PDB file of C-alpha atoms and ligand atoms in Angstrom:
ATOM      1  CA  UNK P 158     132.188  79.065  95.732  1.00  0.00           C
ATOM      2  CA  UNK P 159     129.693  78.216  98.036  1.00  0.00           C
ATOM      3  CA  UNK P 160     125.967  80.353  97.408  1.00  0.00           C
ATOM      4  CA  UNK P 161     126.510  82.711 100.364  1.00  0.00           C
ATOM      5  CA  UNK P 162     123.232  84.912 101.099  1.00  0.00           C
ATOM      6  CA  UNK P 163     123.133  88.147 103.021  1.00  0.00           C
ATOM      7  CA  UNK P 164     120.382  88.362 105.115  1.00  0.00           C
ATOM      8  CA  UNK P 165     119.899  92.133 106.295  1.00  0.00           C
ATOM      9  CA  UNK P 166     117.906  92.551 109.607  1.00  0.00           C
ATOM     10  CA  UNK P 167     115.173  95.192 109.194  1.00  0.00           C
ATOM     11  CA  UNK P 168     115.309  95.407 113.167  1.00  0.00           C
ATOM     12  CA  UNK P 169     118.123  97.907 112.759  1.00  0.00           C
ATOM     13  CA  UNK P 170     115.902  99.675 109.163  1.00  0.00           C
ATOM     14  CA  UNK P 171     113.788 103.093 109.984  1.00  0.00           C
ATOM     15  CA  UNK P 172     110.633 101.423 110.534  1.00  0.00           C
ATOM     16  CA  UNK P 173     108.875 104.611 108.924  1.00  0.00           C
ATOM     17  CA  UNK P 174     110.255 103.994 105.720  1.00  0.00           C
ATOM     18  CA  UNK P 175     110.451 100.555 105.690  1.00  0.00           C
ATOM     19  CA  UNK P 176     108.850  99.213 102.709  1.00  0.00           C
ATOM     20  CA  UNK P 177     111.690 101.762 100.730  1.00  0.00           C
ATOM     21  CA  UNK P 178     113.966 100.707 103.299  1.00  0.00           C
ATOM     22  CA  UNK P 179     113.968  97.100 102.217  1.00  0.00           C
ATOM     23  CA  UNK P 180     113.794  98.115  98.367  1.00  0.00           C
ATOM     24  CA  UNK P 181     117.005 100.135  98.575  1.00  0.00           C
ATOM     25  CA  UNK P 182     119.003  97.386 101.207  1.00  0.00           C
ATOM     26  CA  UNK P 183     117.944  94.286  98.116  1.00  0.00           C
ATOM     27  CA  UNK P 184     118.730  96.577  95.016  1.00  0.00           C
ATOM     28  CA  UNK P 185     121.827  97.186  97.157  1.00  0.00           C
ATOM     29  CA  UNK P 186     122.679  93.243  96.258  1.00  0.00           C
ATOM     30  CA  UNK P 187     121.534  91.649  99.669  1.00  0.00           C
ATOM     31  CA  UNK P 188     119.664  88.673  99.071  1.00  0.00           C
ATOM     32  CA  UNK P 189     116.718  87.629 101.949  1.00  0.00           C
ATOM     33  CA  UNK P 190     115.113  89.631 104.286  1.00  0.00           C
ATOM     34  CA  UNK P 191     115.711  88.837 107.757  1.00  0.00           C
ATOM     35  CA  UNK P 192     112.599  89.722 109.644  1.00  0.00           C
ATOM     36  CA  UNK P 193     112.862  89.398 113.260  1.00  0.00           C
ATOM     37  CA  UNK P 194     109.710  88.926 115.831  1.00  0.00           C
ATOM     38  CA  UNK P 195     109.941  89.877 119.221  1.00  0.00           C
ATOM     39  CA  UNK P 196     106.944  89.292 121.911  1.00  0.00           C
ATOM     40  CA  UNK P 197     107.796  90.832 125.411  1.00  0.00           C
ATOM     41  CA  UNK P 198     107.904  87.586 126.652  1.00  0.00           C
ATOM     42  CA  UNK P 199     109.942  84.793 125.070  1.00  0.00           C
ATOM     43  CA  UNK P 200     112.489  87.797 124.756  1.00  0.00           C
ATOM     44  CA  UNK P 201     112.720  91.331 126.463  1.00  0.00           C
ATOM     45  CA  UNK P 202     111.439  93.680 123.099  1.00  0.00           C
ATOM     46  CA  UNK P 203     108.583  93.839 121.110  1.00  0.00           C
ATOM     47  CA  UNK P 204     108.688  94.127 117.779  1.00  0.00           C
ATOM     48  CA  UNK P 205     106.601  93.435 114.478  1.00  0.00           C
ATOM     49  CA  UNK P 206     104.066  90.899 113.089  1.00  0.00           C
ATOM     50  CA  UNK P 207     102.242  88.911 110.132  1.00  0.00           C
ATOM     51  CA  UNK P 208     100.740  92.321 109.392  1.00  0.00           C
ATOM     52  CA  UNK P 209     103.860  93.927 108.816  1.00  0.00           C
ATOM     53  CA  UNK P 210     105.184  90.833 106.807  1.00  0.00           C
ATOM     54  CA  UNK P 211     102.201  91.071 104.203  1.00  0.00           C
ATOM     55  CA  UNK P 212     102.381  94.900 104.219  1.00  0.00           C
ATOM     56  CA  UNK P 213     105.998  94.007 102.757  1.00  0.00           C
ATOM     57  CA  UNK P 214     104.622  91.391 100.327  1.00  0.00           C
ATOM     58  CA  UNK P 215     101.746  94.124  99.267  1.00  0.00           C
ATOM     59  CA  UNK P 216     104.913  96.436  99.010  1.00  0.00           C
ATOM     60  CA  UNK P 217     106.329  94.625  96.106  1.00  0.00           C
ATOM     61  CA  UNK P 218     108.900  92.660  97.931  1.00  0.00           C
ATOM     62  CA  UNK P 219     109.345  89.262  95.799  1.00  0.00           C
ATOM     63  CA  UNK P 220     112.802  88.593  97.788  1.00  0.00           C
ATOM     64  CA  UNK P 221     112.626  85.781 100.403  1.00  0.00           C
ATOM     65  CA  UNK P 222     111.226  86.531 103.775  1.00  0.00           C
ATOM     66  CA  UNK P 223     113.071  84.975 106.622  1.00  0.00           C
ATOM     67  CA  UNK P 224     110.887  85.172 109.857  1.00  0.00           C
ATOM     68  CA  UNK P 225     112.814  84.719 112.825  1.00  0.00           C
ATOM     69  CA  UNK P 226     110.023  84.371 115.939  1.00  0.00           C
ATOM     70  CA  UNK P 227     111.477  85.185 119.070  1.00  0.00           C
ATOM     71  CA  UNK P 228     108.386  84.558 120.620  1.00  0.00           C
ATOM     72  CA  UNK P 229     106.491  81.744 122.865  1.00  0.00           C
ATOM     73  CA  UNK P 230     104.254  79.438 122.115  1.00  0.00           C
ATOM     74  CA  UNK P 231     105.153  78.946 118.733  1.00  0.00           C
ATOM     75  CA  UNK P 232     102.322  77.102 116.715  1.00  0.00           C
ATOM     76  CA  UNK P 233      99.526  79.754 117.139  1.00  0.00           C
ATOM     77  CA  UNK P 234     101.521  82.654 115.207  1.00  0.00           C
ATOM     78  CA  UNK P 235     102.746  80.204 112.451  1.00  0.00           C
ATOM     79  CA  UNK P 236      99.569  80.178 110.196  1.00  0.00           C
ATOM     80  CA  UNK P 237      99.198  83.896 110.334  1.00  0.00           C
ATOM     81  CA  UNK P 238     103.149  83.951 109.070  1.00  0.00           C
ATOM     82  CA  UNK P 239     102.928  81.586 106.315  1.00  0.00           C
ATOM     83  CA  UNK P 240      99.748  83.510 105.217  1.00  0.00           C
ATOM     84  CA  UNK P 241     101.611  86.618 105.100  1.00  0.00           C
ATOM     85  CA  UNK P 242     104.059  85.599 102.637  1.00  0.00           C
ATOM     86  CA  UNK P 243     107.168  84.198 104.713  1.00  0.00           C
ATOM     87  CA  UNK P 244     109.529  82.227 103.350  1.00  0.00           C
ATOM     88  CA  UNK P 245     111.187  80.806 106.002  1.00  0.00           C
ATOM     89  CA  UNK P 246     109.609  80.582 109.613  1.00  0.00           C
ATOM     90  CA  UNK P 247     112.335  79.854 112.382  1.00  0.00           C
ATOM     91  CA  UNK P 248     111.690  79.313 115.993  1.00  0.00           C
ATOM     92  CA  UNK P 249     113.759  78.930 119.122  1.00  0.00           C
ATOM     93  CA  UNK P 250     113.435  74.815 120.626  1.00  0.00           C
ATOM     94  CA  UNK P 251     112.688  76.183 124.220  1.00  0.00           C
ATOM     95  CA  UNK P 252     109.659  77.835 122.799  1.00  0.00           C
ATOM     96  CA  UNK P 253     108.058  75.135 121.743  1.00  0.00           C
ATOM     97  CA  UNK P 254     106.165  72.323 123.633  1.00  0.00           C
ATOM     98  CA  UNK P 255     106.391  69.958 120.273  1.00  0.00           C
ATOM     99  CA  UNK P 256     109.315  71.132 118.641  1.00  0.00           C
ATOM    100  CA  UNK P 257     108.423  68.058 115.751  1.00  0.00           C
ATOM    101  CA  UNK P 258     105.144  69.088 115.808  1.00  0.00           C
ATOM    102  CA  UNK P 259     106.182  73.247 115.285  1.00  0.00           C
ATOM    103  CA  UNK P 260     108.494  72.190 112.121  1.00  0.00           C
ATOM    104  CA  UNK P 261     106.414  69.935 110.231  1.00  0.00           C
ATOM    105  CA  UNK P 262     103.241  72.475 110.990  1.00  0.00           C
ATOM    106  CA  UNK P 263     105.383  74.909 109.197  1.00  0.00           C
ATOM    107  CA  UNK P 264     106.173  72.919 106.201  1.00  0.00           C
ATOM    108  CA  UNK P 265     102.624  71.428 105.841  1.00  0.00           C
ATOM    109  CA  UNK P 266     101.566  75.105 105.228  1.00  0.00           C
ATOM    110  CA  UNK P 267     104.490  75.451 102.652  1.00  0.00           C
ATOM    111  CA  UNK P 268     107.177  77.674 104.045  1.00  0.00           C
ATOM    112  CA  UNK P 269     110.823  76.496 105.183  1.00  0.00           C
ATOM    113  CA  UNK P 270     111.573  75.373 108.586  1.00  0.00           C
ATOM    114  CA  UNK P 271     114.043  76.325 110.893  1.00  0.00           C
ATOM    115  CA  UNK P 272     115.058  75.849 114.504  1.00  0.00           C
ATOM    116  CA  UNK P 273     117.257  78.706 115.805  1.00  0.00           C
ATOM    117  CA  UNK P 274     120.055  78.546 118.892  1.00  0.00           C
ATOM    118  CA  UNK P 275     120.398  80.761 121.418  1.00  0.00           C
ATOM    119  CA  UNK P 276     124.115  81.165 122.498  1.00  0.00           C
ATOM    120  CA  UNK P 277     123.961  78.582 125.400  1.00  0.00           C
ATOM    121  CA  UNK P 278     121.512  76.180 123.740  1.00  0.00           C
ATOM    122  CA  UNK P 279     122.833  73.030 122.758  1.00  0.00           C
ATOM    123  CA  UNK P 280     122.410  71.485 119.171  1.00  0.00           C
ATOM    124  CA  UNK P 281     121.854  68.207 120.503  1.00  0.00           C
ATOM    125  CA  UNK P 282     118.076  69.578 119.596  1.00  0.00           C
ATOM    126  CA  UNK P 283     118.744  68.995 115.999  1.00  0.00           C
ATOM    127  CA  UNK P 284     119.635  65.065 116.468  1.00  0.00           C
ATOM    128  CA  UNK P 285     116.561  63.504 115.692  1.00  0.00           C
ATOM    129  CA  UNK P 286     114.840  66.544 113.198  1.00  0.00           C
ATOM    130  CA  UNK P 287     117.065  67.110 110.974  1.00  0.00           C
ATOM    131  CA  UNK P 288     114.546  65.567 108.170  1.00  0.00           C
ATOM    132  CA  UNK P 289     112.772  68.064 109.297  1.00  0.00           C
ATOM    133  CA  UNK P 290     114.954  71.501 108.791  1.00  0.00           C
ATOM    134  CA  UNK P 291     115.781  73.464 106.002  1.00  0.00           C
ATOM    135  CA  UNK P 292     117.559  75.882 108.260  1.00  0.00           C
ATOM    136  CA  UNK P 293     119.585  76.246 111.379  1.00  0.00           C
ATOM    137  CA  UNK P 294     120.492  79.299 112.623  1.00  0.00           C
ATOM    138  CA  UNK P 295     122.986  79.828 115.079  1.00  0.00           C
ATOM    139  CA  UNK P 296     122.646  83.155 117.451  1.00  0.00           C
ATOM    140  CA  UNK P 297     125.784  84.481 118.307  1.00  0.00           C
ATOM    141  CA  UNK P 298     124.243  87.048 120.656  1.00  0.00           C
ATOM    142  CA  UNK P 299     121.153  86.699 123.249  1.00  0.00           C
ATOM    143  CA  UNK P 300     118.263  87.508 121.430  1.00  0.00           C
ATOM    144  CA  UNK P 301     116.302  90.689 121.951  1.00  0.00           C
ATOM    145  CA  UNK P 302     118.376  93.387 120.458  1.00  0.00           C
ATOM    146  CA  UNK P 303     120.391  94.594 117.896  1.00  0.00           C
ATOM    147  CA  UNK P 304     123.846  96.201 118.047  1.00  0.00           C
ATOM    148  CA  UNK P 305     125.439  93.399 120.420  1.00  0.00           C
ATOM    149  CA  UNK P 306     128.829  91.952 120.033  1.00  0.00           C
ATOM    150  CA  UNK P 307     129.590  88.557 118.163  1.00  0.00           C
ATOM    151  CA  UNK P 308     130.234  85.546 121.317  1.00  0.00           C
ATOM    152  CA  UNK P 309     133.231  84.149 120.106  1.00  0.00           C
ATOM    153  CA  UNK P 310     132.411  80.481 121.491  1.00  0.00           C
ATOM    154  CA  UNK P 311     129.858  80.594 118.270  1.00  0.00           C
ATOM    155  CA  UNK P 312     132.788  79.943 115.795  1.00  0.00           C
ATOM    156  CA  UNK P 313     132.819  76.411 116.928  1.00  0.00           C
ATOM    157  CA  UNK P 314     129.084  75.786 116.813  1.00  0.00           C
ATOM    158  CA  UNK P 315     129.333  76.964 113.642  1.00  0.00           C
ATOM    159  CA  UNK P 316     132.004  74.320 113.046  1.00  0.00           C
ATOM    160  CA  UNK P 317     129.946  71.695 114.692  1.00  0.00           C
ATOM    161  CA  UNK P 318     126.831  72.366 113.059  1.00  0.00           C
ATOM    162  CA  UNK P 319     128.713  72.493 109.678  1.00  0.00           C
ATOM    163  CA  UNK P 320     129.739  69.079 109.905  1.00  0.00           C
ATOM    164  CA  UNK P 321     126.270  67.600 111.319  1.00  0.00           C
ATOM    165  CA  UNK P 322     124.930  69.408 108.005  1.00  0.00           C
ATOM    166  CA  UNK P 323     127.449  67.892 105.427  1.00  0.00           C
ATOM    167  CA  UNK P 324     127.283  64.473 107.373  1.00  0.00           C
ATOM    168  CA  UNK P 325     123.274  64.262 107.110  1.00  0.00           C
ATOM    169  CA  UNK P 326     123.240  64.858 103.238  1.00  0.00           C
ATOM    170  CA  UNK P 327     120.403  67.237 103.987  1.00  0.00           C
ATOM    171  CA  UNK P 328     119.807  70.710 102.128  1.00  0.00           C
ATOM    172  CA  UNK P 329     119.922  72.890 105.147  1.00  0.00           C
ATOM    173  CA  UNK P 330     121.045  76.449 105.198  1.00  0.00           C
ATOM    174  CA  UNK P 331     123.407  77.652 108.144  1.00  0.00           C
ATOM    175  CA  UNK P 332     122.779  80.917 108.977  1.00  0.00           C
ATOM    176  CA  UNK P 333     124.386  83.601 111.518  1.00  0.00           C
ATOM    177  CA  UNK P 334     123.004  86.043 113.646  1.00  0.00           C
ATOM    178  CA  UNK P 335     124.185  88.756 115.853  1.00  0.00           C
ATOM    179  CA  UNK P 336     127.191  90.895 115.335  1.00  0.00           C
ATOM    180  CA  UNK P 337     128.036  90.137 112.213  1.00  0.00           C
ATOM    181  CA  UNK P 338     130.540  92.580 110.528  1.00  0.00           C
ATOM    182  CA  UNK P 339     132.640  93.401 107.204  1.00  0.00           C
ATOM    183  CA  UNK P 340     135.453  92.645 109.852  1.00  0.00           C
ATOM    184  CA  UNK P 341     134.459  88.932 110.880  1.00  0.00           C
ATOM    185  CA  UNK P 342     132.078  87.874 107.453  1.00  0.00           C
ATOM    186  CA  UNK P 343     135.247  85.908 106.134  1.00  0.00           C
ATOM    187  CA  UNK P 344     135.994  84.435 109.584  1.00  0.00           C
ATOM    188  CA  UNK P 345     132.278  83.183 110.163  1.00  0.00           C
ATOM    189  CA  UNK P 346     132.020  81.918 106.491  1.00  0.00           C
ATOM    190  CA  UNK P 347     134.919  79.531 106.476  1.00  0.00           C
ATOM    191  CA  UNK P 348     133.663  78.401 110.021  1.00  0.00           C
ATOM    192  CA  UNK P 349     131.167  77.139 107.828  1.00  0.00           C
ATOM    193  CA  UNK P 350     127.972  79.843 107.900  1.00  0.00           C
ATOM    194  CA  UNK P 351     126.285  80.356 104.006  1.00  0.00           C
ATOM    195  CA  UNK P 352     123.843  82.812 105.361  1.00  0.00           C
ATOM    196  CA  UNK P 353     124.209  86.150 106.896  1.00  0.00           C
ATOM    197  CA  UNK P 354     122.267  88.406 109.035  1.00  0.00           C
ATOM    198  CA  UNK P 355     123.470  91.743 109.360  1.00  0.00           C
ATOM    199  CA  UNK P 356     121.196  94.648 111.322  1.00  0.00           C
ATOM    200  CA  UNK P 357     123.253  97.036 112.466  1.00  0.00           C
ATOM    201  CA  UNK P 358     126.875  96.115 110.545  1.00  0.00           C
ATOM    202  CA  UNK P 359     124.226  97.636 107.349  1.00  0.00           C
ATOM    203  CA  UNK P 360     121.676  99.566 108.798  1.00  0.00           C
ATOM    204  CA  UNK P 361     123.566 101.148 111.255  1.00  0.00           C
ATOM    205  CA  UNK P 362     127.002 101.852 109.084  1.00  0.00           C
ATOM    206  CA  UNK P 363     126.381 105.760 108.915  1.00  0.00           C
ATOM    207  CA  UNK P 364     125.437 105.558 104.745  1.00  0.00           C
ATOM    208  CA  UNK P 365     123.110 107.735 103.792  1.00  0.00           C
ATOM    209  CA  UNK P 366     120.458 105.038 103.163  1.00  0.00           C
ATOM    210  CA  UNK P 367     119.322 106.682  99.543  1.00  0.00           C
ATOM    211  CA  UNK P 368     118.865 104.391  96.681  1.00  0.00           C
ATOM    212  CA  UNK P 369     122.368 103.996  96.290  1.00  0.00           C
ATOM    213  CA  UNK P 370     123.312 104.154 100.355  1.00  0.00           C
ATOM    214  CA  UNK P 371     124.075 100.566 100.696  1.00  0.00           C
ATOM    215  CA  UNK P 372     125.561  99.498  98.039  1.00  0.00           C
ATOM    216  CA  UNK P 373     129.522 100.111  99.418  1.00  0.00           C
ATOM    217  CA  UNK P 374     128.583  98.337 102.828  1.00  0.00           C
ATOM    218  CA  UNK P 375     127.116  95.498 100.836  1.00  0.00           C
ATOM    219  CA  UNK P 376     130.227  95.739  98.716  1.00  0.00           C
ATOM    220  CA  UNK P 377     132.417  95.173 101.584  1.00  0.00           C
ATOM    221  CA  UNK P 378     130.685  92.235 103.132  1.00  0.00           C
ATOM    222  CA  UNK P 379     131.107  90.478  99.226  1.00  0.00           C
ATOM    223  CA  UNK P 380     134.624  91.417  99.030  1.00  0.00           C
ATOM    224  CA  UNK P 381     135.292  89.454 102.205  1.00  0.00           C
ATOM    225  CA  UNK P 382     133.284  86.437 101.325  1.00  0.00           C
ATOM    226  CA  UNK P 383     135.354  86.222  97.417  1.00  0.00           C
ATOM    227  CA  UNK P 384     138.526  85.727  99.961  1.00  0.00           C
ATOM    228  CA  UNK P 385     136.812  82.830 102.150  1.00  0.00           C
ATOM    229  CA  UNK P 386     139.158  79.951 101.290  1.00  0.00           C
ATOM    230  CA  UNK P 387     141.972  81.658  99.400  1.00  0.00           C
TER     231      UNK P 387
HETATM  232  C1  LIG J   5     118.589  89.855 117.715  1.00  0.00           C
HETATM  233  C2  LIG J   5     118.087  89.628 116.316  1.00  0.00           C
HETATM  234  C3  LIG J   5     119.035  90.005 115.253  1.00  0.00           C
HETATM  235  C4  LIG J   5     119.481  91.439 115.241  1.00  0.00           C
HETATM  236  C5  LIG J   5     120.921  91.415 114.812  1.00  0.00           C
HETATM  237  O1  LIG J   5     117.770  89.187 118.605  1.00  0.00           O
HETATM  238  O2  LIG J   5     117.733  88.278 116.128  1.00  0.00           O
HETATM  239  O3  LIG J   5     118.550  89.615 113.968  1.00  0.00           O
HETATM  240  O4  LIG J   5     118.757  92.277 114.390  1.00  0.00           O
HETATM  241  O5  LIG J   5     121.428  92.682 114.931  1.00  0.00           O
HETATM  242  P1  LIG J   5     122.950  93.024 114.715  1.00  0.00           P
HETATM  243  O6  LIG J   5     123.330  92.574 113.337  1.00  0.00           O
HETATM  244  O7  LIG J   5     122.979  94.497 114.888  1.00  0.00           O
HETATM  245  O8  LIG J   5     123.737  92.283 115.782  1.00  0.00           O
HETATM  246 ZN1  LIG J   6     117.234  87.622 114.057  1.00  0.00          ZN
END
């Protein structure tokens, strides 16, 4: 089976308990921490930082951190995010003035690249990076906000950008984000996503979020993934 990863969104967490928070949602069996940067500018929120990703790291958190800026430029915030322990640092083409330039910045300082698609953006970004990419990450909502409804168009991006993947030979991670439910996990995974954000569909499932609270919403999602292909 292919290695699917659940990527819970602390946008949707209580930010005043976060570093528990993201303890209880990874004991819960998720597997990366989808960390999502908003500036007031590239998109209509504001949201958290590099000093909230190494309060995380200080935390104890040794799970991947995947940094998804949603901000513009690009290249000034990446050092400060690589120094704060991400994992992955992901940025939106349209952002950047040097979109080669943003991805192999981000490698050189030893963190995974990404380049992440709004809903209307096409992919025809990718065609002559995708040396460059260890993830792509589709949005299936317009950035800015949790709680939005899955676009359906995204089901065939998904498709498309599944077979640029396989047909490259590249180790690249396909990852979906924005309404992404127990009800459509199975239908977005055999469209060809291996990597799941989830903010509200975990966060914001009514569990009480104990030590235990997410462990039948995490449940759920896995159930529907052990189907995909059967
Ligand atoms: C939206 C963010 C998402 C958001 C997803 O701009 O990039 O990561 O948290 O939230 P849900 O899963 O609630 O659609
Ligand atoms: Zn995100």
């Amino acid at each position: 089976m292919a290695d699917f990863q659940i990527a819970p969104s602390i946008l949707s967490a209580d930010f005043a308990r976060l570093g528990e928070e993201v303890d209880n949602v990874l004991a819960s069996g998720t597997d990366i921490v989808h960390f999502d940067v908003m500036d007031n500018h590239y998109v209509p929120n504001l949201t958290i930082g590099p000093l909230v990703c190494d309060a995380l790291r200080s935390h104890g958190v040794t799970a991947d951190i995947d940094v998804h800026m949603m901000v513009k430029p690009v290249d000034r915030i990446i050092p400060d995010f690589a120094k704060a322990g991400a994992t992955y640092i992901t940025f939106h083409p349209e952002a950047s003035e040097h979109i080669d330039r943003s991805l192999g910045l981000i490698r050189e300082l030893g963190c995974k690249s990404g380049l992440v698609f709004n809903p209307a953006t096409p992919l025809s970004h990718l065609d002559y990076v995708m040396d460059k990419v260890d993830m792509i990450l589709l949005m299936s909502v317009n950035p800015g906000f949790g709680g939005q409804s899955f676009i359906p168009a995204t089901m065939d991006k998904l498709r498309a950008a599944r077979k640029m993947i396989d047909e490259s030979g590249f180790d690249i991670r396909l990852e979906i984000d924005g309404g992404v439910k127990a009800s459509n996990i199975r239908e977005i995974a055999e469209a060809g996503a291996d990597t799941f954000v989830a903010g509200s569909g975990i966060f914001g499932n009514g569990q009480a979020s104990d030590a235990n609270g997410y462990d039948t919403i995490v449940k759920e999602f896995r159930d529907e993934l052990a189907k995909v292909g059967s």
